[in-house]
Amino acid sequence: MIRPVANGLRTDHPVPGLPFINDERLILDNPDAIERTGRNQGEGLWGRTDQLPGGGWVAFTTETKNRAYAWAVHQHPEHGRTVLLLRNRDLSRLHHEWLYGHSGFLYRHGGYWWDGTRWYRPQQIVDRAYEGYEARPVAGATTITAMDFLARPATSHTAQVQKIADFTAAEGPLPHWREHLALWASRREPGSRPLGQCVVDLQAPELDPARFVDRAGLAQIAELEPEDLPHPKYGRKDLPPPQTETDQGPRWSRPVAHDWAEQYHRTHGPERLLSAMTAFGTDQPRGLVDDHNRLTKIIAESLQDAGADGKKNRRFTRSSSANHEEQAAHLAWWPAVAINGGTDGFIPIAAVRTTIVEAVLGGLARDVADTHGHVTSSLGDIRADVVHLIHWYIQREPRLAPALFGEICLDARMRFDLDPKDVGKVLRRSLSLDSEIDRRTLKALLDLALPPSAQSREGR
């Protein structure tokens, strides 16, 4: 998560709790000049500017007088400018997020974001059909402007605008920040954006700190044991973005915790659904276990046959039937792994996936051609042989089922302009008809593995 450390004095949308820095060196109406401030000016310095697809621009530069930090400017064609100071190491991440993240341009409370119209929760639910994340609106969100903030009672504490040369980021939010905001407002230039249009924060029932959950609450929502959560020291990036930090650790809003739990189960659920226990007492993909069991039976029968012919195979004559089974299990394991195993396996798993995707898309292409593009209710079933190959693949690579179905839905949308929901219905119907997976497991799998945009109410 990208954390700015200060506001530029000429920003239109101040981040609560952060100090204001004099940004007079930035030529805010000239993004190329901002880029040139740091670009090619020395080792460790960087600058960049880009036009935004919907109008406006972004510009970034390392601060040459304090190279640990960098400026980021977002100029929106309708909502004005955002000027942030952040750590130089975060510069490229914010550049990518503003340009390609589809997550608005203002971020508050650990990743809640505003696109100029609505507030949304942090992006966590992957939708491969759109190569991004599902945007989930915040219920009951209220936008708090600078005018709203300054309407609160004042105190007598002194505020100041800091200089960049000797700036060091504070560990926590500034106390009495309202006074700093009042000083910012008093320094606004003539013609600046009205205070009633300067977005500072949001309020929502889910952002009441009294409702936040701790690590134990997150585990309960995700139906996991606390020790099964990512490690708090080494796995923080795998946890949801916290809405606040306390002395006891991070705290999350319940909707953010539920979104994280949903994505966690989408990621890990298919593998758990399609697993089975091996002869050695470990869980493995069900297809691998099936192959191992078949090879075990074949080898055990061969050992028994060899043991029956004592004159030619005396080394087997002292083995019991139980030993045959144990020997067979060990002898069969690595051949089973070799059949299923990655790029070096006997069967090229990645090539199988590509074949599945192209086979499904070929069928959809015929449907589109036969109906002249009017296919909303006319998509045919996937051929049984292709369904059998899908079944074989996901039994051996259940963790990749979401990626497989996501790629099918994405390519069908991009190539044929098909709604992911229609493609999702075809996959559900075809797998129900011709897959060997039991109906209950199949429904649970598709609820987890189909992209959110490919889910339909009747399907779920």
PDB file of C-alpha atoms in Angstrom, residues 3 5 43-45 61-71 85-91 164-169:
ATOM      1  CA  ARG A   3       1.528   5.846   1.930  1.00  0.00           C
ATOM      2  CA  VAL A   5       4.082  11.415   3.793  1.00  0.00           C
ATOM      3  CA  GLU A  43      21.998   8.885 -10.077  1.00  0.00           C
ATOM      4  CA  GLY A  44      18.872   7.865  -8.182  1.00  0.00           C
ATOM      5  CA  LEU A  45      16.798  10.724  -9.638  1.00  0.00           C
ATOM      6  CA  THR A  61       9.830  13.801  -9.909  1.00  0.00           C
ATOM      7  CA  THR A  62      12.417  12.961  -7.297  1.00  0.00           C
ATOM      8  CA  GLU A  63      12.986  15.928  -5.005  1.00  0.00           C
ATOM      9  CA  THR A  64      16.566  16.982  -5.755  1.00  0.00           C
ATOM     10  CA  LYS A  65      16.976  18.822  -2.432  1.00  0.00           C
ATOM     11  CA  ASN A  66      15.863  15.809  -0.397  1.00  0.00           C
ATOM     12  CA  ARG A  67      16.365  12.679  -2.478  1.00  0.00           C
ATOM     13  CA  ALA A  68      14.619  10.315  -0.101  1.00  0.00           C
ATOM     14  CA  TYR A  69      11.330  11.845  -1.249  1.00  0.00           C
ATOM     15  CA  ALA A  70       9.490  12.521  -4.492  1.00  0.00           C
ATOM     16  CA  TRP A  71       6.581  14.641  -5.705  1.00  0.00           C
ATOM     17  CA  LEU A  85       5.008  13.967  -1.291  1.00  0.00           C
ATOM     18  CA  LEU A  86       5.970  10.329  -0.912  1.00  0.00           C
ATOM     19  CA  ARG A  87       9.040   8.240  -0.376  1.00  0.00           C
ATOM     20  CA  ASN A  88      11.081   7.981  -3.543  1.00  0.00           C
ATOM     21  CA  ARG A  89      10.856   4.165  -3.504  1.00  0.00           C
ATOM     22  CA  ASP A  90       7.059   4.399  -3.864  1.00  0.00           C
ATOM     23  CA  LEU A  91       7.135   6.674  -6.907  1.00  0.00           C
ATOM     24  CA  ILE A 164      11.328  20.231   1.770  1.00  0.00           C
ATOM     25  CA  ALA A 165      15.083  20.574   2.308  1.00  0.00           C
ATOM     26  CA  ASP A 166      14.988  19.616   5.986  1.00  0.00           C
ATOM     27  CA  PHE A 167      11.781  17.540   5.943  1.00  0.00           C
ATOM     28  CA  THR A 168      11.635  14.156   7.663  1.00  0.00           C
ATOM     29  CA  ALA A 169       8.449  12.083   7.591  1.00  0.00           C
TER      30      ALA A 169
END
